[in-house]
mmCIF file of C-alpha atoms in Angstrom:
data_model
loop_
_atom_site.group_PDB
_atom_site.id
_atom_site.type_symbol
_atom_site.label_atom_id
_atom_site.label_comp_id
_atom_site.label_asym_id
_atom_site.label_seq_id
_atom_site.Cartn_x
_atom_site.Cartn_y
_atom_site.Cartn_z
ATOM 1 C CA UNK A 131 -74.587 -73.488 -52.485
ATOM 2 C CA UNK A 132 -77.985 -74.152 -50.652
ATOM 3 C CA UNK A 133 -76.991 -78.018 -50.344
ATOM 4 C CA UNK A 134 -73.686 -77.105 -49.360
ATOM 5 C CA UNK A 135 -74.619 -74.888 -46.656
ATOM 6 C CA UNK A 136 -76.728 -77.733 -45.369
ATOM 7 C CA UNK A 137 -74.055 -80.418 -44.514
ATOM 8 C CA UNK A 138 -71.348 -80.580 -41.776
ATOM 9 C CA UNK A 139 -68.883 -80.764 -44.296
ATOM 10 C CA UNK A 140 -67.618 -80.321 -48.198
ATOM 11 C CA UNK A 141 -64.491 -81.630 -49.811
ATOM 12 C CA UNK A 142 -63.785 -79.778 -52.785
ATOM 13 C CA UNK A 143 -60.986 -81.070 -55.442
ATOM 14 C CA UNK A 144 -58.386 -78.096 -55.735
ATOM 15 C CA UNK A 145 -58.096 -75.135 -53.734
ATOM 16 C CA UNK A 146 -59.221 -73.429 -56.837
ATOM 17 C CA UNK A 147 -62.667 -75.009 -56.559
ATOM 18 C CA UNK A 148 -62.588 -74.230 -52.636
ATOM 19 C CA UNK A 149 -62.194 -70.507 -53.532
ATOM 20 C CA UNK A 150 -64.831 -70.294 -56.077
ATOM 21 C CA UNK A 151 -67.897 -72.196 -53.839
ATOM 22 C CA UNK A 152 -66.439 -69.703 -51.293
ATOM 23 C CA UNK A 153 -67.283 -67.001 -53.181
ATOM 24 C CA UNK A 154 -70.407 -68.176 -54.017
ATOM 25 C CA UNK A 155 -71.556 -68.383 -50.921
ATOM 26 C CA UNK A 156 -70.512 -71.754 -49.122
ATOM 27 C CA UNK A 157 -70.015 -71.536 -45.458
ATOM 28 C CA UNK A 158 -69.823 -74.972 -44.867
ATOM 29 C CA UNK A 159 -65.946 -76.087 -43.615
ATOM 30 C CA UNK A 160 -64.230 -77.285 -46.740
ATOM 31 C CA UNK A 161 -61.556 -80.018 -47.210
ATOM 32 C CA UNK A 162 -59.693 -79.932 -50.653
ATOM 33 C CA UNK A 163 -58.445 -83.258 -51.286
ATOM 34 C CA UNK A 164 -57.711 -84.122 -54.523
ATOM 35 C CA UNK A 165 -58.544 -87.545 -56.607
ATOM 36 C CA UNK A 166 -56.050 -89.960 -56.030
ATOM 37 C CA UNK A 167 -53.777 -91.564 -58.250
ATOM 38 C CA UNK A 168 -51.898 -95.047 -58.586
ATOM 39 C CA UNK A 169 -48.920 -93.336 -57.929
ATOM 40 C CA UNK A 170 -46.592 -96.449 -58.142
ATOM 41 C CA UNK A 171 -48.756 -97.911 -60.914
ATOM 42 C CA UNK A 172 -47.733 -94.902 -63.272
ATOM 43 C CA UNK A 173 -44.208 -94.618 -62.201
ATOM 44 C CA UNK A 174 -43.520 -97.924 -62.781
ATOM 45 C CA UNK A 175 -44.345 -97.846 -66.492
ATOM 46 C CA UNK A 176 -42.633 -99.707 -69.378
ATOM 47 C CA UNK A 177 -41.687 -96.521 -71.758
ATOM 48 C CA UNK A 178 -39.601 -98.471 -73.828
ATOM 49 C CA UNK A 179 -41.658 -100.861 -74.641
ATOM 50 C CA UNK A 180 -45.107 -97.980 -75.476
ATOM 51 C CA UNK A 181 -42.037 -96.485 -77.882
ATOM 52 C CA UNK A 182 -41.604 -99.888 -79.507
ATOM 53 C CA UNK A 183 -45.244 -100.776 -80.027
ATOM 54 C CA UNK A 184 -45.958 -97.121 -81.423
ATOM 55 C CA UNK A 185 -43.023 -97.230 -83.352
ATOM 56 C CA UNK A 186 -41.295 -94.280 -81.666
ATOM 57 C CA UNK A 187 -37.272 -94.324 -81.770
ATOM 58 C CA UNK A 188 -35.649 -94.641 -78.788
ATOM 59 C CA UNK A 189 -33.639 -91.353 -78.640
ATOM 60 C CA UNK A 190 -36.743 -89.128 -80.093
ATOM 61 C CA UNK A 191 -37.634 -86.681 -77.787
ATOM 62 C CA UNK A 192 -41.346 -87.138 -76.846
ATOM 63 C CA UNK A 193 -44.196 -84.232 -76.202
ATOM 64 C CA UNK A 194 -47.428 -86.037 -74.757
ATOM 65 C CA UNK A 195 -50.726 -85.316 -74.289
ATOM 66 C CA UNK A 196 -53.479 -86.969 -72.732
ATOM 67 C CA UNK A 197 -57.104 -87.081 -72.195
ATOM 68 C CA UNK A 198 -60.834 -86.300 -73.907
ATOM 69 C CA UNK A 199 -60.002 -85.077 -77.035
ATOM 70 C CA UNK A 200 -62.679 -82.197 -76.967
ATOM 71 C CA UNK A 201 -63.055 -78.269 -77.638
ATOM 72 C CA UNK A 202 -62.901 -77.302 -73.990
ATOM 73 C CA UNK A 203 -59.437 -78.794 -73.835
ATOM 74 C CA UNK A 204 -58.238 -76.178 -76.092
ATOM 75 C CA UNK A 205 -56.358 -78.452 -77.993
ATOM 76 C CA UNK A 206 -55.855 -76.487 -81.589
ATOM 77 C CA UNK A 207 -54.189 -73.857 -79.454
ATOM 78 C CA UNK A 208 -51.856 -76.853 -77.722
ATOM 79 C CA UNK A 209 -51.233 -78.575 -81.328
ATOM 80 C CA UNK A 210 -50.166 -74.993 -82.906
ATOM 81 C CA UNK A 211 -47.699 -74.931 -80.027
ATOM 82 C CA UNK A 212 -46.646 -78.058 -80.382
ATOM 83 C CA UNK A 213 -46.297 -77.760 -84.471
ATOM 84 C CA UNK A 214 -44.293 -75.063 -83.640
ATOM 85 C CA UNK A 215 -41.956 -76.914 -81.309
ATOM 86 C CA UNK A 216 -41.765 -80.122 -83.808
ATOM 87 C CA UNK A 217 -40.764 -77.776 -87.146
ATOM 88 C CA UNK A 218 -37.226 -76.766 -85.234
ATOM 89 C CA UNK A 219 -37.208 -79.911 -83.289
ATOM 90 C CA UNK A 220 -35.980 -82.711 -86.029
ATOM 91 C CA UNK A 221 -35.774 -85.578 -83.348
ATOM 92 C CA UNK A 222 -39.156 -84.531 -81.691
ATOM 93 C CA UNK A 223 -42.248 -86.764 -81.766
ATOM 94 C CA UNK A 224 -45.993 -85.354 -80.577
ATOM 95 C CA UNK A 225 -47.995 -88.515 -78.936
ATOM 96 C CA UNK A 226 -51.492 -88.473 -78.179
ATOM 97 C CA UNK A 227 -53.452 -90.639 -76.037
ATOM 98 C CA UNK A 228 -56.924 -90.154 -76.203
ATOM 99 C CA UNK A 229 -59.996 -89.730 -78.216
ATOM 100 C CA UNK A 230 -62.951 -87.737 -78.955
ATOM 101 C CA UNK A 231 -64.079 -85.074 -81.301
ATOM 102 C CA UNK A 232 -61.388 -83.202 -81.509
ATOM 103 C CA UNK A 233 -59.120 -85.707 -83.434
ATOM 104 C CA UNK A 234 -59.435 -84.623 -86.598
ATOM 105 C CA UNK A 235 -58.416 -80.869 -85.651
ATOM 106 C CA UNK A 236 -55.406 -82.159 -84.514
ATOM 107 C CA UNK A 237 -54.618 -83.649 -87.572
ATOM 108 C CA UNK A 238 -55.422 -80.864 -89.649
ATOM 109 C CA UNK A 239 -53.002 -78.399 -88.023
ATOM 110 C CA UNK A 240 -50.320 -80.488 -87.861
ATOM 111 C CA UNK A 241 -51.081 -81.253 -91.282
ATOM 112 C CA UNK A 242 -50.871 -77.520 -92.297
ATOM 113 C CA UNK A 243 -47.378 -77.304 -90.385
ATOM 114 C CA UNK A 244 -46.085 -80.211 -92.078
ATOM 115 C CA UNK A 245 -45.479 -82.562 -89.244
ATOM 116 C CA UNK A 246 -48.350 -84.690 -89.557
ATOM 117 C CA UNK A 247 -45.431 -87.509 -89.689
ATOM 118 C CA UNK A 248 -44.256 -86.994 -86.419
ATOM 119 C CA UNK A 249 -47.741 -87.145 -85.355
ATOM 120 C CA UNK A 250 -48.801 -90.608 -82.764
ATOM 121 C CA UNK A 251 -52.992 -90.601 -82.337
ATOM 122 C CA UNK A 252 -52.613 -93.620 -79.948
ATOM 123 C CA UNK A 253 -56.268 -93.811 -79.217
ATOM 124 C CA UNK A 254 -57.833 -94.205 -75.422
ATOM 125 C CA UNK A 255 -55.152 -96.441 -73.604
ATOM 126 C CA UNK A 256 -56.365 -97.953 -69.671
ATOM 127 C CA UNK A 257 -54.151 -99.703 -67.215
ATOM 128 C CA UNK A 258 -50.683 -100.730 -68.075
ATOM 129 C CA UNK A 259 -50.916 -99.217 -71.194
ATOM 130 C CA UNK A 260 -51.178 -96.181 -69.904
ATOM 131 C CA UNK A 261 -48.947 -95.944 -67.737
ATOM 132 C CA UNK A 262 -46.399 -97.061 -70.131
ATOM 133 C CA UNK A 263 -47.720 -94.160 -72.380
ATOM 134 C CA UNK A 264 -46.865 -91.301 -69.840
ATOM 135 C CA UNK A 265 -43.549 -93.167 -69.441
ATOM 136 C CA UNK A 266 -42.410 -92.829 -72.876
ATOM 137 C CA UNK A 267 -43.034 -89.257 -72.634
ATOM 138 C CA UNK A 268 -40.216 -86.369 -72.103
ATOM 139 C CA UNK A 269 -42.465 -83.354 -71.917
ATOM 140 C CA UNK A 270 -46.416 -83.068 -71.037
ATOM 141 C CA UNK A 271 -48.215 -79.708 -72.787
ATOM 142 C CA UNK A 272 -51.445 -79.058 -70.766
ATOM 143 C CA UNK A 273 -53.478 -76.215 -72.168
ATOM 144 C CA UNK A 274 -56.832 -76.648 -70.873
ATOM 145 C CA UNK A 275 -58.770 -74.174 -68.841
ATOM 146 C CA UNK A 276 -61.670 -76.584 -67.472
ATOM 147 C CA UNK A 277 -60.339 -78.512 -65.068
ATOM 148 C CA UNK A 278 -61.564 -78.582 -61.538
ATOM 149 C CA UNK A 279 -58.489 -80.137 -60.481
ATOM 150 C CA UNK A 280 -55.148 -81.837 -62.301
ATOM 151 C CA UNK A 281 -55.550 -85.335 -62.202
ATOM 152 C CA UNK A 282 -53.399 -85.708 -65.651
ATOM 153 C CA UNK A 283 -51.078 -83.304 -64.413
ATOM 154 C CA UNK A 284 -50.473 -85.373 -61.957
ATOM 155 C CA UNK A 285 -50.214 -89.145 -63.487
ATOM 156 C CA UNK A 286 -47.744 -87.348 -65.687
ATOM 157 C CA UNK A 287 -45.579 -86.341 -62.655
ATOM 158 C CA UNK A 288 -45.951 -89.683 -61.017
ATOM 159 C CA UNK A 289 -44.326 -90.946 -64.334
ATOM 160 C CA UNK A 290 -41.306 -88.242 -63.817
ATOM 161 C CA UNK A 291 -42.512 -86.137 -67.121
ATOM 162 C CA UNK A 292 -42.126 -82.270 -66.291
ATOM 163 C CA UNK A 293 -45.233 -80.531 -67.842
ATOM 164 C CA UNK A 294 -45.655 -76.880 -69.715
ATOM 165 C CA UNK A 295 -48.875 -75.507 -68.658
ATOM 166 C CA UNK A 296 -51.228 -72.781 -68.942
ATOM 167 C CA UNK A 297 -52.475 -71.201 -65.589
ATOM 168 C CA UNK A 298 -55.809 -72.017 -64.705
ATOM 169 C CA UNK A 299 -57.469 -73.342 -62.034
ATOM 170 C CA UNK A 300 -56.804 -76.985 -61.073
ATOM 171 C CA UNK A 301 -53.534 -76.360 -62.990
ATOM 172 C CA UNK A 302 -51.473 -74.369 -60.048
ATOM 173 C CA UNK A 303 -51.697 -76.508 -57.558
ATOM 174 C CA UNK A 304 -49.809 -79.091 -59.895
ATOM 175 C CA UNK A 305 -47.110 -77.071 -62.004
ATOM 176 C CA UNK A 306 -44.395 -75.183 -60.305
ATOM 177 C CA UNK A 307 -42.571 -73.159 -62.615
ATOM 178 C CA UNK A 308 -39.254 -74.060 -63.051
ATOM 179 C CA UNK A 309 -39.560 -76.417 -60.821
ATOM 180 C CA UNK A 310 -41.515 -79.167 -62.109
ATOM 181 C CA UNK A 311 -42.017 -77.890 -65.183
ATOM 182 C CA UNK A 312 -43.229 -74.649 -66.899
ATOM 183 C CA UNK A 313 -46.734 -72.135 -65.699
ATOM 184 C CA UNK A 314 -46.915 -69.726 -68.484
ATOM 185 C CA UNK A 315 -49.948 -67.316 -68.564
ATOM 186 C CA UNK A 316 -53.228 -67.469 -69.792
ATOM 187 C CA UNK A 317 -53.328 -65.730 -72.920
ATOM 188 C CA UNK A 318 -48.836 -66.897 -73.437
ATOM 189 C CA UNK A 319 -48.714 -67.119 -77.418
ATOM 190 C CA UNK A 320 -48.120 -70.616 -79.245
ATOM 191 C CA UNK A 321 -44.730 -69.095 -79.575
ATOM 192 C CA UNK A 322 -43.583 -68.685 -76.372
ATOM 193 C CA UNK A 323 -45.153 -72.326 -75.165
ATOM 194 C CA UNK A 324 -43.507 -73.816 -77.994
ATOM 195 C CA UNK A 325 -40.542 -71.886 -76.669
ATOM 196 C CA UNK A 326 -40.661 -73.558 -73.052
ATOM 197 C CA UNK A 327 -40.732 -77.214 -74.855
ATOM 198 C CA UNK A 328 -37.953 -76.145 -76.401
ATOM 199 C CA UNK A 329 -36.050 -75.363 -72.973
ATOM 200 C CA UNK A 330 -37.012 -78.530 -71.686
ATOM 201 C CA UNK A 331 -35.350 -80.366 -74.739
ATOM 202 C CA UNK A 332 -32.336 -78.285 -74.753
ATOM 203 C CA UNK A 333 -31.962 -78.947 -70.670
ATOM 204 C CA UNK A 334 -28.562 -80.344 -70.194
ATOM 205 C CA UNK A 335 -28.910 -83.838 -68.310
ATOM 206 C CA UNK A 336 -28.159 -82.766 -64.513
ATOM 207 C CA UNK A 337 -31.327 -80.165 -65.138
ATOM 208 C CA UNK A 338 -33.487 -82.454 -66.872
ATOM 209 C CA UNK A 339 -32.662 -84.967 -63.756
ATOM 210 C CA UNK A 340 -34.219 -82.144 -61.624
ATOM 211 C CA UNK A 341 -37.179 -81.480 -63.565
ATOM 212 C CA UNK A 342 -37.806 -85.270 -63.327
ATOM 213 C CA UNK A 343 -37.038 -85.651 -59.537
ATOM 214 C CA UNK A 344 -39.605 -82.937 -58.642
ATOM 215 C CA UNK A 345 -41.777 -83.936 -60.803
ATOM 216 C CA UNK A 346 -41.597 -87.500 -59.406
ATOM 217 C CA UNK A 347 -41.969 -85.604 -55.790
ATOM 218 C CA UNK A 348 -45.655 -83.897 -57.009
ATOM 219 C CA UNK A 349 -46.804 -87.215 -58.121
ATOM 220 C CA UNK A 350 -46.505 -88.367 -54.588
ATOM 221 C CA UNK A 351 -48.655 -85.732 -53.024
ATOM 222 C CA UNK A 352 -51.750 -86.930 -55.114
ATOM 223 C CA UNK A 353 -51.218 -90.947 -54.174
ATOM 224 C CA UNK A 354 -54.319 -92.709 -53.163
ATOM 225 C CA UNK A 355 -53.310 -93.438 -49.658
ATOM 226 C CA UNK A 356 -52.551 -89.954 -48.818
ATOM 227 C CA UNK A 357 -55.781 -88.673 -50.491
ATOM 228 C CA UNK A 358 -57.632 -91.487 -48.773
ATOM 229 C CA UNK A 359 -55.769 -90.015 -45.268
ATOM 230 C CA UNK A 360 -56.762 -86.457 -46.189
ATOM 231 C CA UNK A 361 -60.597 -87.413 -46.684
ATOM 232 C CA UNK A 362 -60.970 -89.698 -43.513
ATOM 233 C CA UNK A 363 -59.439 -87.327 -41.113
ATOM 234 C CA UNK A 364 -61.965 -85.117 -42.144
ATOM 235 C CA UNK A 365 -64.699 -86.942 -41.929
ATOM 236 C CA UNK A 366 -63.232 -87.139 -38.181
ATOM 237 C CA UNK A 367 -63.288 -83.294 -37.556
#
């Protein structure tokens, strides 16, 4: 706050983060412009051919994930849900991309639900293979409540995927519900998130068209080039 105070100027990631240095104290003008993303780069990914190399069928409907595969990501909460989802979803696949400590927890549950077999641990994927990753996604399930801003939120939405969320900050400036996807509350049960997957996969096509087009529409707000724009003008002011 003391630092902050001192400079003409702070640019904070989400308006979440704006509020909270607010209300610790900063007084300094703040900017919140996100981290760009390669917009194009992500929306322009080969989804066919991530199902093929991770042995995915082409008509299975996909439930992604993606990042540090840690604690704070509250991920045994995300892979209950998404057990849940998988048990009454026969066609449904839960893919992964990612690593860290957290692996093996998502194993184990899934194990206990008995859908370890529908299970893809992809492993940390850069570049093309990412993108083509998001691509071969249907849904995104985001449960985490330590972001400073969503940056994966995002890359999913340049790659059309709608995404079921928790709230939390960094989170609601990315997911409108029932718009883009799905912003359930905090403390929403397994149940009910698994639930909202299961709306998404029962979507007839003209609605899952429009989940895709404004999700597609998101992605754009958080391109590099309009992030660049948003920092350099102020660094004019």
């Amino acid at each position: 706050t003391q630092f902050a105070n001192l400079c003409d100027g702070v640019i904070a990631p989400s308006e979440s983060i704006a509020k909270l240095i607010r209300k610790r104290g900063v007084e300094t003008p703040i900017a919140v412009v996100p981290t760009g993303i390669d917009v194009e780069g992500f929306a322009a990914g080969d989804g066919g051919r991530a199902r093929r190399r991770l042995k995915i069928p082409p008509q299975a409907f996909v439930v992604g994930h993606t990042g540090r595969l840690a604690p704070e990501k509250n991920l045994g909460y995300l892979t209950r849900a998404v057990a849940l989802f998988l048990k009454k979803t026969p066609d449904a696949r839960f893919l992964v991309v990612g690593d860290g400590p957290s692996a093996d927890e998502i194993r184990r549950v899934c194990t206990e639900q008995g859908v370890a077999d529908r299970l893809i641990l992809a492993g940390k994927q850069t570049g093309r293979a990412l993108h083509a990753a998001f691509k071969a996604m249907d849904a995104f399930a985001f449960a985490s409540f330590s972001e400073t801003q969503g940056m994966v939120l995002a890359a999913a939405m340049a790659a059309g995927v709608p995404v079921v969320a928790l709230k939390a900050n960094g989170v609601v400036e990315v997911v409108r519900d029932e718009v883009n996807g799905f912003l359930l509350p905090a403390r929403a049960p397994a149940t009910v998130f698994a639930a909202h997957l299961g709306k998404l996969h029962a979507a007839a096509p003209a609605q899952r068209r429009r989940f895709n087009r404004a999700a597609l529409a998101t992605g754009r707000e958080f391109s590099q080039e309009r992030c660049a724009t948003l920092a350099l003008d102020f660094y004019g002011k």
